[in-house]
XYZ file of C-alpha atoms in Angstrom:
614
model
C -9.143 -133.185 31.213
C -12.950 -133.824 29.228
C -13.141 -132.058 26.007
C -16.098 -130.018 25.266
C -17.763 -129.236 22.283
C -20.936 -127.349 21.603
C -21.971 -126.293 18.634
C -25.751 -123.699 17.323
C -25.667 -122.361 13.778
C -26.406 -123.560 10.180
C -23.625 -126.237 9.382
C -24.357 -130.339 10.420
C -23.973 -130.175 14.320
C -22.499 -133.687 14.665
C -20.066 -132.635 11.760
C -18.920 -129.895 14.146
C -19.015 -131.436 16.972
C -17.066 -134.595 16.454
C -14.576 -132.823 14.559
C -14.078 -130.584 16.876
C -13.305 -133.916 19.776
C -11.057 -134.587 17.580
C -8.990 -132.237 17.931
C -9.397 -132.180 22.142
C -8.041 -135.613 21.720
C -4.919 -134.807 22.867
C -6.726 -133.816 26.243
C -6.543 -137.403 27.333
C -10.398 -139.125 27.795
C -11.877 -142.628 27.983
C -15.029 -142.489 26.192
C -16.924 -140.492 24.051
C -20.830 -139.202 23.059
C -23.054 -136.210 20.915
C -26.260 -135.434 21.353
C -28.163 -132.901 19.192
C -31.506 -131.345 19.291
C -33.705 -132.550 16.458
C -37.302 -132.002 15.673
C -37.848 -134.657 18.033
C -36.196 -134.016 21.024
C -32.690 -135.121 22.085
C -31.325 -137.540 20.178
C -27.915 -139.040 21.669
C -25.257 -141.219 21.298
C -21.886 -142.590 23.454
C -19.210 -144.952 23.249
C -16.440 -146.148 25.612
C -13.241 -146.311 24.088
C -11.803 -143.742 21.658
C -13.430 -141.341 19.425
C -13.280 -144.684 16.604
C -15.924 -146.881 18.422
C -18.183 -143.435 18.736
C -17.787 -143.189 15.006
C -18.757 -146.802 14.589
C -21.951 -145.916 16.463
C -22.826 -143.417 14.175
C -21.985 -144.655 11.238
C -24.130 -147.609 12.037
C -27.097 -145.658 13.286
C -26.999 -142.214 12.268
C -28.419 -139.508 14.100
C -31.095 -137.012 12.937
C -30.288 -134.245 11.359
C -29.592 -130.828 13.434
C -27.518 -127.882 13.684
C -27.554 -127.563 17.595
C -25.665 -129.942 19.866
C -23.126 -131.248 22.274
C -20.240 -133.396 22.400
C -18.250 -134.687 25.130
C -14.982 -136.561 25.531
C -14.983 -137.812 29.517
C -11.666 -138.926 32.054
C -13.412 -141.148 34.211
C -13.879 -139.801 37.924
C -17.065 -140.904 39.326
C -17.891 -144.114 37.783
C -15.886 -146.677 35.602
C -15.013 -145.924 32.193
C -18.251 -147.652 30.212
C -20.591 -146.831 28.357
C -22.996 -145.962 30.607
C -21.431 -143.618 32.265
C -20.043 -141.689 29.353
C -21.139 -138.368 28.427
C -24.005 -136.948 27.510
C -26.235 -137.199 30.344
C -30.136 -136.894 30.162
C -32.694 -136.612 32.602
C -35.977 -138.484 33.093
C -37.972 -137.096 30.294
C -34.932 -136.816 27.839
C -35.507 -132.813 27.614
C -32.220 -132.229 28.623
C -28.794 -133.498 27.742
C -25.302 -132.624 29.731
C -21.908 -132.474 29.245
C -19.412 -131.911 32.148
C -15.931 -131.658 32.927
C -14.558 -131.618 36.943
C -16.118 -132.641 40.179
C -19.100 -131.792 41.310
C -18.172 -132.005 45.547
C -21.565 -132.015 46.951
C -23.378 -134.310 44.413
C -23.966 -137.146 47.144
C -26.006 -134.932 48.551
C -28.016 -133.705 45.782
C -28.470 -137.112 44.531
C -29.731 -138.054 47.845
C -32.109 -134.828 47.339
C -33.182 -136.213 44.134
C -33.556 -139.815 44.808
C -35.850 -138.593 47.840
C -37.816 -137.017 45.579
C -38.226 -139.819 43.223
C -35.221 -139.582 40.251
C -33.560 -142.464 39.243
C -30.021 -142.267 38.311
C -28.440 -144.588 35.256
C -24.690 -143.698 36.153
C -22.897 -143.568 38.702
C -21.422 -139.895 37.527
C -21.905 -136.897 39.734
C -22.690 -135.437 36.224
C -26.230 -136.968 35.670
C -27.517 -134.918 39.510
C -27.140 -131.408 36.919
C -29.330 -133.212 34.461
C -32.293 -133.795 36.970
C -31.743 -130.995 39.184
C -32.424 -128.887 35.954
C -35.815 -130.760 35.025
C -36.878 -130.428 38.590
C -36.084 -126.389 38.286
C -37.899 -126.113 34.988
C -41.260 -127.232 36.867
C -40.495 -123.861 38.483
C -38.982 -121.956 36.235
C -40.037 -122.150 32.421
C -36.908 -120.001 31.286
C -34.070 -122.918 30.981
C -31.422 -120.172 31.337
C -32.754 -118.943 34.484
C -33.415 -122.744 35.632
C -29.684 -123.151 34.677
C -27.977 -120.249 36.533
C -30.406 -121.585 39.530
C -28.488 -125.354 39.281
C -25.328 -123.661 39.230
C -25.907 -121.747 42.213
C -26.450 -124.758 44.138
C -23.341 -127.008 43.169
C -19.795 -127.128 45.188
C -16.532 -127.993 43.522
C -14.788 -127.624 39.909
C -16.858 -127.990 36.523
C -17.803 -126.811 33.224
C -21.183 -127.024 32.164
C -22.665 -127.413 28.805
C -26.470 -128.183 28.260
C -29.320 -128.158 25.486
C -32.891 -128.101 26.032
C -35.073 -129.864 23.644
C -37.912 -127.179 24.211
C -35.297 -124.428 23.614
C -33.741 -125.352 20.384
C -31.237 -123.137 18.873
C -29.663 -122.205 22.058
C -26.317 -123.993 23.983
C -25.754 -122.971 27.550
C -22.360 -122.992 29.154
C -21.686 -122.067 32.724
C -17.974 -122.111 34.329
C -16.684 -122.847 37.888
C -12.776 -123.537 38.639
C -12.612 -125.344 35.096
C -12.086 -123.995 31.059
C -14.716 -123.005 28.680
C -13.967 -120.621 26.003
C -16.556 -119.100 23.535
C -15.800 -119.074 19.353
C -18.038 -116.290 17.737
C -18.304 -116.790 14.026
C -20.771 -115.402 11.491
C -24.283 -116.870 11.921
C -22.807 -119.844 14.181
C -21.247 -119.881 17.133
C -18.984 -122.165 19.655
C -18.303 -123.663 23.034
C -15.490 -125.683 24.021
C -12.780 -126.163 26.486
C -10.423 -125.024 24.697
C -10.304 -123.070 21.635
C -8.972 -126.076 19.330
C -12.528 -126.926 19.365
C -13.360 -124.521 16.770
C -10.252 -123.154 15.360
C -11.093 -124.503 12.241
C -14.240 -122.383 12.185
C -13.019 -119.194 13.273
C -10.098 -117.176 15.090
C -12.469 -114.742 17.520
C -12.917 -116.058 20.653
C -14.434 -114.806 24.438
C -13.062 -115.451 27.554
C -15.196 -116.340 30.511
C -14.848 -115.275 33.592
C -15.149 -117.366 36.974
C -18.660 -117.866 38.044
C -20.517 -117.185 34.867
C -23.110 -118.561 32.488
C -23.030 -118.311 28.591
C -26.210 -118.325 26.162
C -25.638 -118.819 22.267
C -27.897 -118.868 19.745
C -26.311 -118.662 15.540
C -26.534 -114.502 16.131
C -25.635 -113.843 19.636
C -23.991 -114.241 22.692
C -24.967 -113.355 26.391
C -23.104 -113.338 28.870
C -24.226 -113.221 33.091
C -22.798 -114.235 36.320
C -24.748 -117.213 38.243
C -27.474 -114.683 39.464
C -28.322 -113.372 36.207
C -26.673 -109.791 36.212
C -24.617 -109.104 32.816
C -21.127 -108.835 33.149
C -18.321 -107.216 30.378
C -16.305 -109.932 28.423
C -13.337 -109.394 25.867
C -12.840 -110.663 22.973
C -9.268 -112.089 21.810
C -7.870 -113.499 18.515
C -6.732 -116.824 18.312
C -3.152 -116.808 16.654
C -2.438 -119.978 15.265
C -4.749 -121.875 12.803
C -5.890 -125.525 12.459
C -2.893 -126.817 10.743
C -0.586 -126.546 14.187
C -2.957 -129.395 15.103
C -2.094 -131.435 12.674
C 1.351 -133.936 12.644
C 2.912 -132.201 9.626
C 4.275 -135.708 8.490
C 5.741 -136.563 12.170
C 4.713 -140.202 13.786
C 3.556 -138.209 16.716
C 2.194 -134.980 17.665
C 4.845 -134.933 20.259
C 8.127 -136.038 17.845
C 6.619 -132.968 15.875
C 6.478 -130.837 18.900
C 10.023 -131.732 19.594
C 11.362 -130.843 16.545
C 9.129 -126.863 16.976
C 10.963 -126.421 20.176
C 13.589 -123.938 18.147
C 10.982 -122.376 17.075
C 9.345 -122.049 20.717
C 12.310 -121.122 22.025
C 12.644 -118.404 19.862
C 9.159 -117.551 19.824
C 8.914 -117.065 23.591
C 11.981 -114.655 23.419
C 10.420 -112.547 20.457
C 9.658 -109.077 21.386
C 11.789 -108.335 24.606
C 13.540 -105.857 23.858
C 12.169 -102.607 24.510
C 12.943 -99.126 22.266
C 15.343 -98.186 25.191
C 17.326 -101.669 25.126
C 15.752 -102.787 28.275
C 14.446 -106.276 28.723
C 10.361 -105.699 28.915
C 8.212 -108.498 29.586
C 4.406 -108.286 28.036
C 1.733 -108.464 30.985
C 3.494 -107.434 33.618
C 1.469 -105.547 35.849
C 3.977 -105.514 38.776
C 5.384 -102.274 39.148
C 9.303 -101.765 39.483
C 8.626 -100.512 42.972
C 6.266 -103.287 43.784
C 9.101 -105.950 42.489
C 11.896 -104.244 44.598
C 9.555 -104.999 47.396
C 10.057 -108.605 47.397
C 12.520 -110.631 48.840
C 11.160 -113.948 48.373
C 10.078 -116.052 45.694
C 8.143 -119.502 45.716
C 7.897 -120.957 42.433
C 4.656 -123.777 42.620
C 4.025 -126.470 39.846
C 3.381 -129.676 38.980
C 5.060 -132.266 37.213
C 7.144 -131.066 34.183
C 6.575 -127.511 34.920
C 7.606 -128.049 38.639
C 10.911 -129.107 37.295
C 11.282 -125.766 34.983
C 10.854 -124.337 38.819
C 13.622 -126.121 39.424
C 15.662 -124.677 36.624
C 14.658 -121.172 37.915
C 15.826 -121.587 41.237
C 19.114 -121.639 39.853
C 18.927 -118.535 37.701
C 17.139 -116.504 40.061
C 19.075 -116.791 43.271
C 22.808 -116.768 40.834
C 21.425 -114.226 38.670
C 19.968 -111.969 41.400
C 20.570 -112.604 44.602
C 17.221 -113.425 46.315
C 15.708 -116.788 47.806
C 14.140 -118.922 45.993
C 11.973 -121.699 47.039
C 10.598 -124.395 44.489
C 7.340 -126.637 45.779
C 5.137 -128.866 44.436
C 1.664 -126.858 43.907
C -0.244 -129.877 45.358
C 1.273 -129.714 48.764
C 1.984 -125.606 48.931
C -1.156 -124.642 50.677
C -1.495 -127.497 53.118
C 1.440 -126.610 54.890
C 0.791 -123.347 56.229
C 3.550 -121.764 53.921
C 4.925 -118.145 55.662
C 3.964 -115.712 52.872
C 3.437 -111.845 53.152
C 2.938 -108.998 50.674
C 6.987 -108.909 49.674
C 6.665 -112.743 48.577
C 6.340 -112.984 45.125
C 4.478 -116.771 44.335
C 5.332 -117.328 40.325
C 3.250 -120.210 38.662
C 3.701 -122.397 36.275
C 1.131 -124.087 34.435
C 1.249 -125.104 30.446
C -2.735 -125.009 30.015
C -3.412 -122.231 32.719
C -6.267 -124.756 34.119
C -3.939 -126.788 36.631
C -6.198 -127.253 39.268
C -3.263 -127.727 41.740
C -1.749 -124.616 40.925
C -4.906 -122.329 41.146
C -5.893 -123.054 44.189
C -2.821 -122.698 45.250
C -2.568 -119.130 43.974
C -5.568 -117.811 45.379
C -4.401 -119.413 48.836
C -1.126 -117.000 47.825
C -3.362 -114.177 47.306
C -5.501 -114.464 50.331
C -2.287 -114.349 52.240
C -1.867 -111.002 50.315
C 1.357 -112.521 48.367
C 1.336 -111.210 44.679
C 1.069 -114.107 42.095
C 3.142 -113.954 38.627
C 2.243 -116.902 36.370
C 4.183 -118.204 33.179
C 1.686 -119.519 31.215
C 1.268 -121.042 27.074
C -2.727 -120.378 26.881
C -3.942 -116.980 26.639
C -7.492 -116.298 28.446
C -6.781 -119.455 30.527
C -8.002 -119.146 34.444
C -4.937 -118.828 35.824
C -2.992 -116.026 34.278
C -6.619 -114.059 34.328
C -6.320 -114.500 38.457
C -2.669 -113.585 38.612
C -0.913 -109.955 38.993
C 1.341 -110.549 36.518
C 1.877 -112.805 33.397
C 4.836 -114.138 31.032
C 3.128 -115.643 27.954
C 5.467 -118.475 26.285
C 3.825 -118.300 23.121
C 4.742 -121.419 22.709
C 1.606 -122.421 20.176
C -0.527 -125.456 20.763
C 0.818 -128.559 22.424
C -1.230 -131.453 21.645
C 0.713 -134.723 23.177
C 0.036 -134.976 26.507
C 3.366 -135.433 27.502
C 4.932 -131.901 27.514
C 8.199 -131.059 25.734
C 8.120 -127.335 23.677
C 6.039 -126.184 26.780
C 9.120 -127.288 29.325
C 11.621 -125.489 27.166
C 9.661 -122.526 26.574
C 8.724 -122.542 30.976
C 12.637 -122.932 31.120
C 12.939 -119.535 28.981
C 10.425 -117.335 30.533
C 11.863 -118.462 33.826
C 15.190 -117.355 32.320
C 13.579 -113.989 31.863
C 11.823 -113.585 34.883
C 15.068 -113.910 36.537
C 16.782 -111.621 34.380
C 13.732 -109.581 34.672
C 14.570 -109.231 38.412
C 18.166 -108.765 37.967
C 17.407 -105.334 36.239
C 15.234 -103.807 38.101
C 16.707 -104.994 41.943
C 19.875 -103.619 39.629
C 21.542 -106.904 40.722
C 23.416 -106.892 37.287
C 24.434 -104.507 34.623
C 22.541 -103.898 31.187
C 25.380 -104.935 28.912
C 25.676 -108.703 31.446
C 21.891 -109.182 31.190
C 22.650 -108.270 27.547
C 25.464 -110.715 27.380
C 22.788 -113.724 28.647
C 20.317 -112.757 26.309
C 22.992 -112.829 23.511
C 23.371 -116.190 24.734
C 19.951 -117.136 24.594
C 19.154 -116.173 20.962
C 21.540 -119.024 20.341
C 19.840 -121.238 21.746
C 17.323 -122.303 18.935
C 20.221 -122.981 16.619
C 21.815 -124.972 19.730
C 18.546 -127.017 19.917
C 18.311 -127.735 15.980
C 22.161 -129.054 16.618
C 20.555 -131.895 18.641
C 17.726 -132.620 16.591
C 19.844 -133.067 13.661
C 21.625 -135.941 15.359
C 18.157 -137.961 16.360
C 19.799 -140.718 14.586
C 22.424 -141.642 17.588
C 19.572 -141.074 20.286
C 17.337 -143.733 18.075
C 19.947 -146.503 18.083
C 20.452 -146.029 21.557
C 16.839 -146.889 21.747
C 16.856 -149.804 20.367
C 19.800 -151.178 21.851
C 17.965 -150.354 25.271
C 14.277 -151.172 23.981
C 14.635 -154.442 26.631
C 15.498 -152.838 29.890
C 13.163 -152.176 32.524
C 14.748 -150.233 34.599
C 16.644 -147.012 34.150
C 18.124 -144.484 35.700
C 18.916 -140.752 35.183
C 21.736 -138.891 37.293
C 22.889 -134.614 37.296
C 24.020 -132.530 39.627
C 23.709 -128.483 39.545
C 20.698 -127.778 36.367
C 21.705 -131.357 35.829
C 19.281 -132.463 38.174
C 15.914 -131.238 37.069
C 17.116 -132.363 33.531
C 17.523 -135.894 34.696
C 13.911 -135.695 36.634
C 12.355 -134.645 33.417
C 14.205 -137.755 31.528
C 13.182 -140.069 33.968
C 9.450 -138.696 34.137
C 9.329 -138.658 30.150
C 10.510 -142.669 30.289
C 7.599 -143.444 32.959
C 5.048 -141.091 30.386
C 5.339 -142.597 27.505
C 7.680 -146.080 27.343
C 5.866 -146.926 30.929
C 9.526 -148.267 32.751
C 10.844 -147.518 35.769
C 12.720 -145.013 35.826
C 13.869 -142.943 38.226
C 15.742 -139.270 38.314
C 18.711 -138.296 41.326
C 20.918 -135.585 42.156
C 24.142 -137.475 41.722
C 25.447 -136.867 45.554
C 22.921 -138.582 46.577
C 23.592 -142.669 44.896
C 25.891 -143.524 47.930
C 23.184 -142.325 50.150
C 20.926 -145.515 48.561
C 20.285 -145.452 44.943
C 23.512 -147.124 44.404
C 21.963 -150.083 45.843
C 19.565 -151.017 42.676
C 22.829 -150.606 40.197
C 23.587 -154.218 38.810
C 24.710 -155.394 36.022
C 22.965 -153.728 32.146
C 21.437 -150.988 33.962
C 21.568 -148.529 32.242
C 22.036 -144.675 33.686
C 21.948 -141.610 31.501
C 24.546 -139.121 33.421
C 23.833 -135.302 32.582
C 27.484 -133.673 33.018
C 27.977 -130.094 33.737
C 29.807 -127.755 31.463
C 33.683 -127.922 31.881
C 33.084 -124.336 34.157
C 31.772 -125.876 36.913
C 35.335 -128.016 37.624
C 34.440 -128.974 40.655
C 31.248 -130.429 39.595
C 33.114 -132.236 36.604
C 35.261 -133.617 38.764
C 32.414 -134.908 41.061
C 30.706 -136.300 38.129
C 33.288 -138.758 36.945
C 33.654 -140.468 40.443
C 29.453 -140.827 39.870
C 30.399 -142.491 36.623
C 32.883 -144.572 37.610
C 30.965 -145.480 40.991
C 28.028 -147.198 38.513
C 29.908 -148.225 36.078
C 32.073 -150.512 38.471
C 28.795 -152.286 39.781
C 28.537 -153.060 36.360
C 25.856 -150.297 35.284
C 25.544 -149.228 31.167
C 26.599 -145.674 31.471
C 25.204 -143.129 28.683
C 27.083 -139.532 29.479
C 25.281 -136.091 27.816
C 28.502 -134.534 27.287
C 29.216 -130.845 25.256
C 31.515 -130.945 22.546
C 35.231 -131.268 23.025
C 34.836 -132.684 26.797
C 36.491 -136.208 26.775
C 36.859 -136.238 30.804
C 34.286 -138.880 30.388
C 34.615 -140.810 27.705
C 37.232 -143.246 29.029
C 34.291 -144.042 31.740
C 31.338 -144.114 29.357
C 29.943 -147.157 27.397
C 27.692 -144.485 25.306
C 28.573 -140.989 24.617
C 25.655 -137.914 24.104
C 27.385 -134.915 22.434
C 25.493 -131.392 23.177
C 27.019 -128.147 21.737
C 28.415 -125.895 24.123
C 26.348 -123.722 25.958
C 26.635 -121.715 29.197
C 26.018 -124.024 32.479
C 22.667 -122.428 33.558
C 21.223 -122.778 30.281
C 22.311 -126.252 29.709
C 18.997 -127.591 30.786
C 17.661 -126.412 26.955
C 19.690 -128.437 25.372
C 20.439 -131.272 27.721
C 16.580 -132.522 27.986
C 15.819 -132.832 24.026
C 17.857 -136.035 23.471
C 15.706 -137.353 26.867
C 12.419 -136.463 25.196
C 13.755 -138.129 21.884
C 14.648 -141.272 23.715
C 11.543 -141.775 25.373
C 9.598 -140.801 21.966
C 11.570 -143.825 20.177
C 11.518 -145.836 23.052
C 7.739 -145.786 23.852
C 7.119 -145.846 20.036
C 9.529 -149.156 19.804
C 7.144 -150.877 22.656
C 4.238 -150.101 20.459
C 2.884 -147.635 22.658
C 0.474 -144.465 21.815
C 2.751 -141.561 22.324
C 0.670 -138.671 22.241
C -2.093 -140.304 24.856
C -0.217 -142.249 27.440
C -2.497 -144.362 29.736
C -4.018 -142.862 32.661
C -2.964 -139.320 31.751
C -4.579 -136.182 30.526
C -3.257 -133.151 28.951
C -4.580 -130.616 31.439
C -5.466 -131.901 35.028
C -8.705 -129.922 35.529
C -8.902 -131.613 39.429
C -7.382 -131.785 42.653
């Protein structure tokens, strides 16, 4: 959540900046604000609402001209979304302006602190205590970088820090705690931001930050410490995708455009796998083959979409090689006391690699001496840095918050994973693992299949644009699928909707089925008879209480159709790899359906790309 932006070198600073908000859009945020330092001092300005009505500001009182600054983009948390309590924050004497992103836990305290000692506060943010707890330091310490690493050693919780000094122009500081920040070094400028689509468009060399550290730029250089001043090694990565994947390429959406890369993805994410000797080989995986064969459990943790590509894996791991497999919700994992030992293996799942959720929970894992494998889309992202072991998805930037290419592509490294395991536990042979990932390299063509009949899935839409109530039904892989349909409908098109494994509707959800409801019925592959049998009594069950039944059907099955008022064709595909074909006519139908209502589809309300919180 909160994009960050800062911004020291030669080029129009609130150029920079708010182009570079821009492009964090997709982050999800509530208000907006810059503030530069100018000959003057801090000069500031902020804006409820989109990025528009902060343009309006500035276009109708312009701001002096600098090349050092911040900007901010803020999801409210302490405080209503206004314009007071938007971002940048200054203190007393206006000699410092913040930006922030997470929670500061032990603010009420400070601000009690302060208060005492005669601040007043303007917002009701936990972000303004940084801003006055750093003036008060200066009185102590002139150097604002050591009054800075000082602040940060006092504060509890999750955040990202950005600050400029008016006395200290030139110079952006950035410190790090449980939440992104990623340095761009360029030639005579340089960058902060929470992620690097910040300043992709200025260069392709970025820095990863570590956990507990502070960053100084200046246009020529870049230091790095910890919060007690000692220097500490970075590394420098290259950024592999430029500022055109953040554009719509003539798509309505950024999502109906990240629908149509998932072939791509898909195919992306399997690139490379191979090894010289014909073995599957996975890049970052630091796990030895003796340290896998150790482990006979696995707990896959997530949240939301990506907990229901753990669902997926549960499937293929425990079919494909034999051991348990347990799938939770990250939120809850570590509240329960979960039983966890050094043969667990605890994989994560996390699109941005910042899901606060999921880290703690994998540094609960770790303290429990459990080894941690995460499948992750953002490379130097917290997460996979804290892990044993990584599968990239190299999925490329996902801008809509809703996630679609990053599902798939979680689907496909869990795929791996589990094949992965199958070789090396020597649960399967080379030429069957070969055989599956045969099968996988059609995939992307599968997936193009679907895309190329949108047309049906946008009728369907339309027909259905006046129902408020829907309901999604699978059984086996099914049943993830129709969880990620029915969460995709609530995203975006904001109508009930609501996802079961199909065994369960005479245990209640029956009960809601009247007449025009309509339920979207995900059947399995004619290999699994028995579940094809099962399915049509589901579908006949509905229908006779009068329910509009929509079946996602493969090619040449016509068990259904007799009981089916709509039917879905998907191209044949084995059953445990149905899932990658079986969701993209969901995510197309609640694209078309949300865009029907008039809703924004890349920024649905209340959400945020990457949920930087617990």
């Amino acid at each position: 959540m909160c994009g960050i932006v800062g911004y020291v070198g030669s080029r129009p600073a609130v150029d920079v900046i708010m182009g570079g908000l821009r492009r964090l859009e997709y982050r999800g945020y509530d208000s907006g604000g810059v503030a530069l330092v100018t000959a003057n001092g801090i000069a500031s300005a902020k804006k409820a609402g989109k990025l528009v009505n902060l343009d309006g500001v500035l276009q109708e009182n312009p701001l002096p001209a600098s090349t050092t600054g911040v900007g901010h983009t803020r999801w409210a948390t302490h405080g209503a979304p206004n314009d007071i309590n938007a971002h940048p924050h200054l203190d007393a004497s206006e000699r410092i302006a913040v930006v922030h992103n997470g929670i500061i836990e032990n603010f009420a305290v400070l601000r009690d602190e302060l208060e005492d000692a005669g601040y007043d506060f303007v917002s009701e943010t936990d972000s303004e205590t940084v801003a006055h707890l750093l003036h008060r330091e200066l009185q102590n310490r002139p150097d604002v970088t050591e009054a800075f690493r000082a602040v940060c050693r006092r504060l509890e919780g999750a955040f990202t820090l950005v600050v400029v000094d008016a006395q200290t122009p030139g110079r952006v500081l950035g410190a790090r705690r449980n939440s992104p920040l990623v340095v761009g070094r360029g030639e005579g400028e340089n960058f902060l931001g929470s992620d690097v689509a910040a300043f992709i468009e200025y260069t392709h060399t970025a820095i990863e930050l570590g956990q507990d550290q502070v960053v100084e730029i200046t246009a020529d250089a870049v230091v790095v410490t910890d919060f007690d001043g000692q220097p500490v090694s970075t590394k420098e990565y290259t950024v592999d995708w430029d500022v055109s994947a953040a554009e719509k390429g003539g798509y309505d959406w950024f999502m109906l455009k990240e629908i149509h890369e998932q072939p791509q993805a898909i195919a992306d994410t399997l690139l490379g796998r191979i090894g010289t000797d014909g073995r599957l080989q996975l890049d970052e995986m630091r796990l030895s083959d003796g340290e896998l064969r150790e482990v006979d459990k696995i707990i896959v943790i997530a949240c939301g979409t990506s907990y229901y590509a753990g669902m997926v894996a549960k499937y293929a791991i425990e079919h494909w090689t034999r051991i348990p497999c347990e799938v939770e919700l990250a939120s809850e994992f570590r509240y329960r006391d979960p039983i966890l030992d050094h043969t667990t293996l605890v994989v994560s799942i996390s699109q941005s690699g910042e899901t606060m959720d999921t880290l703690m929970a994998i540094r609960y894992a770790r303290e429990q001496r459990a080894r941690v494998l995460s499948i992750c889309n953002t490379n130097g992202s917290t997460i996979p840095r804290e892990s044993d072991a990584v599968i990239y998805t190299h999925a490329g930037p996902e801008i809509a918050v809703a996630s679609t290419k990053g599902f798939l592509s979680q689907v496909v490294a869990c795929y791996l994973l589990a094949l992965y395991f199958a070789q090396v536990k020597g649960a399967k042979y080379g030429d069957e693992i070969q055989l599956i990932l045969d099968e996988l390299a059609r995939i992307p063509q599968a997936v193009q299949q679907v895309l190329d009949n949108a047309d049906q899935i946008h009728k369907l839409a339309d027909r259905l644009s006046s129902n408020r109530s829907i309901m999604f039904l699978g059984r086996h892989v099914g049943y993830p699928v129709a969880l990620e349909g029915a969460l995709k409908l609530k995203e975006l098109a904001y109508v009930h909707a609501e996802g079961f494994a199909a065994g369960e509707l005479k245990h209640g959800p029956i009960a809601v089925i009247e007449d025009g409801v309509p339920v979207f019925v995900v059947v399995p592959p004619r290999a699994r008879d028995q579940l094809q049998e099962k399915i049509v009594s589901n579908i006949q069950e509905v229908r006779a209480r009068g329910a509009r039944t929509i079946a996602l059907v493969e090619e040449g099955d016509d068990t259904v159709v007799p009981y089916s008022d709509d039917v879905i064709r998907l191209p044949r595909v084995p059953t445990l790899l149905q899932p990658l074909v079986a969701t993209v006519p969901l995510q197309l139908f609640a694209c078309e359906l949300a865009t029907q209502l008039g809703h924004d589809v890349d920024q649905p309300r209340n959400l945020a790309k990457s949920v930087t919180v617990e």
